[in-house]
CSV table of C-alpha atoms in Angstrom, one decimal:
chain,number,residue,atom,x,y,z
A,1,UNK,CA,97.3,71.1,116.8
A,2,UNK,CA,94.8,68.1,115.9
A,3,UNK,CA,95.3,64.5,115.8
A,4,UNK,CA,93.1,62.7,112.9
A,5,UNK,CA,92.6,58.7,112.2
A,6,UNK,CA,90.6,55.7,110.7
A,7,UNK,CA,91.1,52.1,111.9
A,8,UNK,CA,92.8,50.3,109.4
A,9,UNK,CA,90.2,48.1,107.9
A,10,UNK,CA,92.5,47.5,104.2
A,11,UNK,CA,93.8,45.0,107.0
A,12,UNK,CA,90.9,42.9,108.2
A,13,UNK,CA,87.9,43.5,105.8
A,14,UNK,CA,85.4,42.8,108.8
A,15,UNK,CA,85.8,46.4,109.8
A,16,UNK,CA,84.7,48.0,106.4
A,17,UNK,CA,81.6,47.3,108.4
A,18,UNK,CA,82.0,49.7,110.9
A,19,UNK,CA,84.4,52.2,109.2
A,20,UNK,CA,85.3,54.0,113.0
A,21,UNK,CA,87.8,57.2,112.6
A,22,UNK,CA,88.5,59.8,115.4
A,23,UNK,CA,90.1,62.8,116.1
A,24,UNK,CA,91.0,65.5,118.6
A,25,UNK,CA,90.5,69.1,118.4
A,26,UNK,CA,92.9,71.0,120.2
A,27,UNK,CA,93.4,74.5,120.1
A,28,UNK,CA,94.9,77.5,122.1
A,29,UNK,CA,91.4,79.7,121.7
A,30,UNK,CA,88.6,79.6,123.3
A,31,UNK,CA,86.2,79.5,120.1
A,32,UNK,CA,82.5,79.1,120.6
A,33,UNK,CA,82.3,75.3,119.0
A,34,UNK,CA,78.5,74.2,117.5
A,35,UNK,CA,77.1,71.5,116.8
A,36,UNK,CA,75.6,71.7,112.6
A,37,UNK,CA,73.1,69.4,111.0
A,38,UNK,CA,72.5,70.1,107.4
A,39,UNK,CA,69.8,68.1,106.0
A,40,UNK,CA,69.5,67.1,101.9
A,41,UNK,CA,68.2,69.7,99.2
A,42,UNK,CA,70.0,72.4,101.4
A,43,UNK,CA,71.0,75.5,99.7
A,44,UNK,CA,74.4,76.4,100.2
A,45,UNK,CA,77.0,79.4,99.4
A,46,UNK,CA,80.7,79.3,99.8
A,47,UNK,CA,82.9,82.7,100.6
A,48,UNK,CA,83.5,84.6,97.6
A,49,UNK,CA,85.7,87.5,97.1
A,50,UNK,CA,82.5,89.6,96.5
A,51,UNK,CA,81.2,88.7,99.9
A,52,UNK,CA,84.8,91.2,101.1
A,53,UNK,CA,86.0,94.5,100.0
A,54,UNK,CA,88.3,93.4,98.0
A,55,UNK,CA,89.3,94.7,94.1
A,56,UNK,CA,89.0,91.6,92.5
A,57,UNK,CA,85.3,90.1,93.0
A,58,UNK,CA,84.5,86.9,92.6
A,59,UNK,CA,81.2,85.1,93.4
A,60,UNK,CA,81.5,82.3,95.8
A,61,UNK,CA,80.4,78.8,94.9
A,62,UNK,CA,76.6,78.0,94.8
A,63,UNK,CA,75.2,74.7,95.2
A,64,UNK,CA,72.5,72.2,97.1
A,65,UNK,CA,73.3,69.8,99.0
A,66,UNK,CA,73.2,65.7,97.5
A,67,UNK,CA,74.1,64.7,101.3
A,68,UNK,CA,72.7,65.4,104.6
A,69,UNK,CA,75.6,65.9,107.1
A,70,UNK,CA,76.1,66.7,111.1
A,71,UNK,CA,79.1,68.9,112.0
A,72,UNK,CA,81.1,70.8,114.2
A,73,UNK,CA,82.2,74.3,113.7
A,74,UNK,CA,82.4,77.4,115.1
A,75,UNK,CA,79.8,79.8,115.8
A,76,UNK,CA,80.5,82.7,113.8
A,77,UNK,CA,78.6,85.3,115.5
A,78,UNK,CA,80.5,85.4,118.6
A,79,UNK,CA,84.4,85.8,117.2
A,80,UNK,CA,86.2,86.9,114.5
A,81,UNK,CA,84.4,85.3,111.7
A,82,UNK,CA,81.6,87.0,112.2
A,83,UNK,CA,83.0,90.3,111.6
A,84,UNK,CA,85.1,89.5,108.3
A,85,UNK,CA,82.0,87.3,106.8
A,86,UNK,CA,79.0,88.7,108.5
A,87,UNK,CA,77.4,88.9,104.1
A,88,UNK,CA,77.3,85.6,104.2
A,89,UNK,CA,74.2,84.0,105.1
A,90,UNK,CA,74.8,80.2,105.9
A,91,UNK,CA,78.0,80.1,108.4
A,92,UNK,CA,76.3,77.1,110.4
A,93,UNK,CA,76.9,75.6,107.6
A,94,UNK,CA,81.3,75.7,107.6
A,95,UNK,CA,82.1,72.9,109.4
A,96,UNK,CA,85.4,71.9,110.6
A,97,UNK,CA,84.8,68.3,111.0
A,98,UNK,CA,82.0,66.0,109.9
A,99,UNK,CA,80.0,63.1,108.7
A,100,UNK,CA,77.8,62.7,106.0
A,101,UNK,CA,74.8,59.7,105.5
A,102,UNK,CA,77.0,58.0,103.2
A,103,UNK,CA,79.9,57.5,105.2
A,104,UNK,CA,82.4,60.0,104.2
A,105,UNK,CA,84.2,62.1,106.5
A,106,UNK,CA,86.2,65.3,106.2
A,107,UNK,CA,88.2,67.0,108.6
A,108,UNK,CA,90.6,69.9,108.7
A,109,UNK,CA,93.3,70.3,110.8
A,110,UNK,CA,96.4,72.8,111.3
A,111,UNK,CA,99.4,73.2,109.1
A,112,UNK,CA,101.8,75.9,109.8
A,113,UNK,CA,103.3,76.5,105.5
A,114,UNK,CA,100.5,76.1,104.2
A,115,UNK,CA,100.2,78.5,101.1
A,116,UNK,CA,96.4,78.7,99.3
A,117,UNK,CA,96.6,79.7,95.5
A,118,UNK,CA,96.1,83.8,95.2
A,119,UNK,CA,93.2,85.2,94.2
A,120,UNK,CA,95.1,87.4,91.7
A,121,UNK,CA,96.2,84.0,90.4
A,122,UNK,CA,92.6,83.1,89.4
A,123,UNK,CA,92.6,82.6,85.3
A,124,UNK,CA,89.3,83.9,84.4
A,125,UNK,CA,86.4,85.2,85.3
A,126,UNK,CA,84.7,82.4,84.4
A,127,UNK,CA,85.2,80.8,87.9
A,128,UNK,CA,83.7,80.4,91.1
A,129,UNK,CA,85.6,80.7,94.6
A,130,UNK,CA,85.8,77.9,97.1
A,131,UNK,CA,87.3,79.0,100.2
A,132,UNK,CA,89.3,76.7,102.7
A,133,UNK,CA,86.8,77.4,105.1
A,134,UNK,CA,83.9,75.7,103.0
A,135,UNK,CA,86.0,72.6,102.1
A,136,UNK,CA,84.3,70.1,104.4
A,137,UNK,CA,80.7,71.2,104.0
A,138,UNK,CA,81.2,71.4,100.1
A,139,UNK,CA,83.0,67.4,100.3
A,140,UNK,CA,80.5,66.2,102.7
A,141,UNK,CA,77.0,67.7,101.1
A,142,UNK,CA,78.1,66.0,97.6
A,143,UNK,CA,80.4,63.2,98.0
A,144,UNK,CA,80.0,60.1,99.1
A,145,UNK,CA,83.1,58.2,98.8
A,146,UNK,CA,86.6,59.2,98.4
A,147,UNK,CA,87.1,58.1,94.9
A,148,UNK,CA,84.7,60.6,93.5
A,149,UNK,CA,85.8,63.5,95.9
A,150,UNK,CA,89.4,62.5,94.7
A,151,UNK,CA,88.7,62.9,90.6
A,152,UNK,CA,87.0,66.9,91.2
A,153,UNK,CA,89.9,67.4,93.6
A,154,UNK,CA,92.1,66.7,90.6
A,155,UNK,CA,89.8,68.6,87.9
A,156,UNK,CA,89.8,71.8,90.2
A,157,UNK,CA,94.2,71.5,90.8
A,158,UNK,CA,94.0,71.1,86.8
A,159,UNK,CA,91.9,74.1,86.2
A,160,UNK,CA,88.6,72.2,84.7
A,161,UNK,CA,84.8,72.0,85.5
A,162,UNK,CA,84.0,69.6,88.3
A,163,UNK,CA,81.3,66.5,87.7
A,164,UNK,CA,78.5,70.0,87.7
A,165,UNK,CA,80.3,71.8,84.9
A,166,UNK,CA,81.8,74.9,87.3
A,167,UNK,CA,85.3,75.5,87.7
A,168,UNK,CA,86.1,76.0,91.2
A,169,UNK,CA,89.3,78.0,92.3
A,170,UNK,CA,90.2,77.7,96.4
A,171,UNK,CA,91.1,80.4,98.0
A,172,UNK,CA,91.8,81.6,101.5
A,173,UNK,CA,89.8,84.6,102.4
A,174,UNK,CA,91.1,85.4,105.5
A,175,UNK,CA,94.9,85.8,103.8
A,176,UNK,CA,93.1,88.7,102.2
A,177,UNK,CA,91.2,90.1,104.8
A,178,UNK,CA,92.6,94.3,104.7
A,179,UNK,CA,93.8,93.4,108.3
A,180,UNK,CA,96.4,90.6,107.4
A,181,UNK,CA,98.9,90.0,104.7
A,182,UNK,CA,99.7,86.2,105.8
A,183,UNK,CA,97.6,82.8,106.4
A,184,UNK,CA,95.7,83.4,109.6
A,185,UNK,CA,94.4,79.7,109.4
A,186,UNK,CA,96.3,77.1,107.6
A,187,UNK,CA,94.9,74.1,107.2
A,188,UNK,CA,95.3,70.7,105.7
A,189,UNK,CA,92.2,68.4,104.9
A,190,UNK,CA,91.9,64.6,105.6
A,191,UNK,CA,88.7,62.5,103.9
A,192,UNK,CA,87.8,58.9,104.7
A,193,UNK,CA,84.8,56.6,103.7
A,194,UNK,CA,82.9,53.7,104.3
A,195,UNK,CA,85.1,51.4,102.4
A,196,UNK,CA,88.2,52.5,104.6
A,197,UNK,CA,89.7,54.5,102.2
A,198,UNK,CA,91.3,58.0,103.0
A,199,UNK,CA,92.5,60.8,100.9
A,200,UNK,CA,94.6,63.9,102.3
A,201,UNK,CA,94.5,67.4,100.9
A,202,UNK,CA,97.2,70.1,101.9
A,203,UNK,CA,98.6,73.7,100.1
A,204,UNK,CA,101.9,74.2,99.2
A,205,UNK,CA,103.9,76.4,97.1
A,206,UNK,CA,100.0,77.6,96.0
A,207,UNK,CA,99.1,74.7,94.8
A,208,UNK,CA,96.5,71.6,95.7
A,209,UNK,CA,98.9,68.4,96.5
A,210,UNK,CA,96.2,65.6,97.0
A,211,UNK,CA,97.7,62.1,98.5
A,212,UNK,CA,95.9,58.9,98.6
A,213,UNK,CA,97.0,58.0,102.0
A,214,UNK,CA,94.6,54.9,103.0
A,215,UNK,CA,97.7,53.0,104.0
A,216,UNK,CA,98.4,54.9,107.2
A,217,UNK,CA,94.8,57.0,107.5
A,218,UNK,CA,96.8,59.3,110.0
A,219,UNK,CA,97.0,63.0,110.2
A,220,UNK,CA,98.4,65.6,112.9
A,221,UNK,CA,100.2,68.6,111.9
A,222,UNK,CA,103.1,70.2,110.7
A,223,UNK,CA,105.5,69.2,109.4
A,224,UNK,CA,103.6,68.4,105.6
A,225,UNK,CA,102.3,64.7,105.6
A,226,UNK,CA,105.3,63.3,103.7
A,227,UNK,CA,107.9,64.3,106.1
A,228,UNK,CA,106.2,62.3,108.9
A,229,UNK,CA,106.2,59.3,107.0
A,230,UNK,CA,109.4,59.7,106.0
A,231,UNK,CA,110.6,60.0,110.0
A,232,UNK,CA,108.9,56.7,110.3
A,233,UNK,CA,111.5,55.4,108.8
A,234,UNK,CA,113.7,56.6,112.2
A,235,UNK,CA,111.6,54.3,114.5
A,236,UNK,CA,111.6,50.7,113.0
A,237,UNK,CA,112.9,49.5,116.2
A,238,UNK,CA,109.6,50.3,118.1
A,239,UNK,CA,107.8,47.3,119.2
A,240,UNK,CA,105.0,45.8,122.0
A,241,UNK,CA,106.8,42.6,122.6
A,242,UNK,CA,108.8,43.2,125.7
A,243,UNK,CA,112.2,43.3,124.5
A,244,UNK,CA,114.3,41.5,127.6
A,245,UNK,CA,111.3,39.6,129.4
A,246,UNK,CA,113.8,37.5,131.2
A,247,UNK,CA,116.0,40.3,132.5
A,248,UNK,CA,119.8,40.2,131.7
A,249,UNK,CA,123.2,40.7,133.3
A,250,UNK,CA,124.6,43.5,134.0
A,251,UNK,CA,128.3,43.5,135.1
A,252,UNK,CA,127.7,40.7,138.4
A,253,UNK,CA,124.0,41.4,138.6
A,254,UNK,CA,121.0,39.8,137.0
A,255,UNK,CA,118.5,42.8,136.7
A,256,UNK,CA,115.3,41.9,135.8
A,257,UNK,CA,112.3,43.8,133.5
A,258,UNK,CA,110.3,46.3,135.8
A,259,UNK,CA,107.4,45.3,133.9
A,260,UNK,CA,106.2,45.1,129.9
A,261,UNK,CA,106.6,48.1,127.4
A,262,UNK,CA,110.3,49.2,127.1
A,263,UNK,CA,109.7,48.6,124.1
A,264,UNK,CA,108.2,51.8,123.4
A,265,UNK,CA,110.6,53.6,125.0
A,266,UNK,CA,111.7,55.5,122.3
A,267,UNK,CA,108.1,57.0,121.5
A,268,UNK,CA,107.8,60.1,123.3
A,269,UNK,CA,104.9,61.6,124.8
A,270,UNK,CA,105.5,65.3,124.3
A,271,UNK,CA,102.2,67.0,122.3
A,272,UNK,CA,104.5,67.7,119.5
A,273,UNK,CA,103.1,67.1,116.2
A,274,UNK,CA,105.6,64.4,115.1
A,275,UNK,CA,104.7,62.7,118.3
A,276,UNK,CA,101.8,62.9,118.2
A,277,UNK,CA,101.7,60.9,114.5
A,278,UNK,CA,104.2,58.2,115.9
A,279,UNK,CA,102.3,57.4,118.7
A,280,UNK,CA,98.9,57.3,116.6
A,281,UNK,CA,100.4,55.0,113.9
A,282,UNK,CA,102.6,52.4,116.0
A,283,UNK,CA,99.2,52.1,118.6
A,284,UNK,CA,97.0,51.2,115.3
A,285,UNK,CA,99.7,48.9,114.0
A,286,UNK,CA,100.4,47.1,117.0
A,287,UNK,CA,96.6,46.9,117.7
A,288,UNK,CA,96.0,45.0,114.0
A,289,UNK,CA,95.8,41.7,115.7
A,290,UNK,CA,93.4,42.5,118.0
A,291,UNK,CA,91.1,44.3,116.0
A,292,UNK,CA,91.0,41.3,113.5
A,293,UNK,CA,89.4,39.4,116.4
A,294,UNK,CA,87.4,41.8,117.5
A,295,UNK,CA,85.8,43.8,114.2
A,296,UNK,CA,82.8,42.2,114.8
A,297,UNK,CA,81.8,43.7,118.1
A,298,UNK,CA,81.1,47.7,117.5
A,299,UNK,CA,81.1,48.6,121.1
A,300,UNK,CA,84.5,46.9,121.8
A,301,UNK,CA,85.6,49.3,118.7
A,302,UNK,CA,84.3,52.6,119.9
A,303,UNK,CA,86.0,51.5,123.0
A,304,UNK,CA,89.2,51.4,121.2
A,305,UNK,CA,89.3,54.7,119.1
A,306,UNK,CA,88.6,56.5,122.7
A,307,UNK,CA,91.6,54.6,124.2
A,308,UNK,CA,93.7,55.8,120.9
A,309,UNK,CA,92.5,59.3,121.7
A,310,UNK,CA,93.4,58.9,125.2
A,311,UNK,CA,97.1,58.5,123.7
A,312,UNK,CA,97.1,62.4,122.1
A,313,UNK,CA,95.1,64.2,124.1
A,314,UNK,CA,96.9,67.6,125.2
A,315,UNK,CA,95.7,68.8,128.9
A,316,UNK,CA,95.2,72.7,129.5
A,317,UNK,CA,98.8,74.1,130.8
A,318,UNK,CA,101.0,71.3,129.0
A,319,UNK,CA,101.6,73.3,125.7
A,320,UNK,CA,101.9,76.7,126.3
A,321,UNK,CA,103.9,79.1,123.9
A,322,UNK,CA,105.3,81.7,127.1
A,323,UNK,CA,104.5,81.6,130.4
A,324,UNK,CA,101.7,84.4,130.7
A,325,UNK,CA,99.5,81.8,128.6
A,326,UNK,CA,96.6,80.7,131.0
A,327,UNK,CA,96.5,76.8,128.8
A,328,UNK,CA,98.3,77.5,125.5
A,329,UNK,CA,97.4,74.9,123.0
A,330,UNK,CA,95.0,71.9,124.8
A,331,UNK,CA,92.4,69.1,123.5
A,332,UNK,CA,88.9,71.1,123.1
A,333,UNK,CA,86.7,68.5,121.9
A,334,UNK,CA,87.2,65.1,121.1
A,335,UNK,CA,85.1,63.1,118.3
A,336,UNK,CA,84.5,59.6,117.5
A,337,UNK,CA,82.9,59.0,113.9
A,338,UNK,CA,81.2,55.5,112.5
């Protein structure tokens, strides 16, 4: 469970100055979160099947980084991580959420279906692994805008060499660890830069399905990103103009509004994941007006991606999965991105 956006600044060009995006973190585990700042010229590796006993060995992706970028990630040395990846040598480095010094953003989030191309399925040995787990450190250290990360996204899902000349093949490791036979962490992948624009990157059926999706900028979890937009469809009738201002009769009485915002009343406020995405989209598109008078003024901004936040945040207790859970799912950190 995560909630991911980006103001919408394709409608009111003042805020391609200050590009703000946001997101929650929530999670049922208590992992050890850490905060990682990777400077330029930084040498990197990526999990390769090599790095695991596995039959078919691979070499992870090798590169250096064109970007510096500040992250947050887990600290591998203290769960599970560490134990399956404890060969490889820059973990600090696989972040789950970041910001690079060109703008660009990546951040991965949870989807339940996910399905990562095999490792048997890899055509040759020709090529060099990319886990999930090194996505946003490998977009952030040598991207800086969507466009570019968008044509190698395409390359790699078509089976040729990136801008470098390697072919990269993703993989999820930890579908193959000797202890697990499905997806312990399936995630989907959502990129924005300083121009506004935003690019979404999710597995399914083994295969990369890359969506330019800068005309909504809004991510949360399962089900996949095109059956949420497609529910949207199912709540045309929200609005933030009070509805009956002036009251109206009922039967022999005149019953008058309680007060503004009925209509919203068909938004719910459960943590659910479709919900969740609802009430993100319809509070960025009913907030357009305002933040065309107000683009100018960063603080005012910042003030308003926390108050969107506010919206989806999931408190310890409210989402558990049985009742012997101590919090079930709940917000861990919250981040706010310019």
């Amino acid at each position: 469970m995560c909630t991911e956006f980006i103001l919408p600044s394709q409608l009111s060009p003042q805020l391609k100055d200050f590009p703000f995006s946001g997101r929650t973190m929530d999670f049922e585990y208590n992992f050890d979160w850490t905060v990682a700042a990777i400077p330029e010229e930084t040498k990197l590796h990526a999990v390769g099947s090599q790095d695991l006993p596995l039959a078919k060995r691979l070499p992870g992706y090798k590169w250096v980084s064109k970007y510096a970028y500040i992250g947050v990630g887990i600290s591998a040395g203290k769960n599970v991580l560490g134990k399956v990846f404890d060969s490889v040598l820059d973990l600090p480095s696989k972040v789950s959420d970041g910001l690079n010094t060109e703008g660009l953003t990546a951040a991965a989030l949870w989807l339940p279906g996910s399905e990562y191309p095999q490792l048997d399925n890899v055509p040759s040995d020709d090529y060099s692994l990319l886990s999930m787990m090194d996505i946003c450190c490998w977009a952030l250290s040598q991207y800086k805008n969507v466009p570019d990360l968008k044509a190698d996204l395409e390359k790699i899902s078509q089976g040729k060499p990136i801008k470098d000349g390697t072919k990269l093949y993703i993989w999820d490791p930890l579908q193959f660890n000797a202890n697990s036979t499905v997806n312990l962490m399936p995630l989907h992948f959502q990129f924005h830069d300083r121009q506004g624009n935003s690019l979404l990157l999710e597995f399914r059926n083994g295969k990369l399905e890359i969506t330019d999706n800068t005309d909504l900028g809004v991510l949360t979890n399962a089900p996949f990103y095109d059956w949420h937009c497609t529910n949207l469809q199912n709540y045309l009738n929200i609005t933030n103009i009070e509805p009956n201002k002036e009251g109206k009769p009922i039967i022999g009485m005149h019953v008058k509004a309680a007060g503004n915002g009925s209509g919203t009343i068909g938004l719910s406020s459960s943590p659910l994941p479709a919900d969740r995405f609802l009430r993100t989209v319809q509070s960025l598109n009913f907030g357009i007006d305002w933040l065309k008078d107000n683009s100018q003024f960063p603080k005012k901004l910042l003030a308003y991606v926390i108050n969107i936040i506010a919206g989806v945040v999931v408190a310890p207790g409210v989402c558990k999965t049985n009742q012997n859970e101590a919090t079930g799912d709940y917000t861990q950190w919250q981040g706010n991105r310019i």
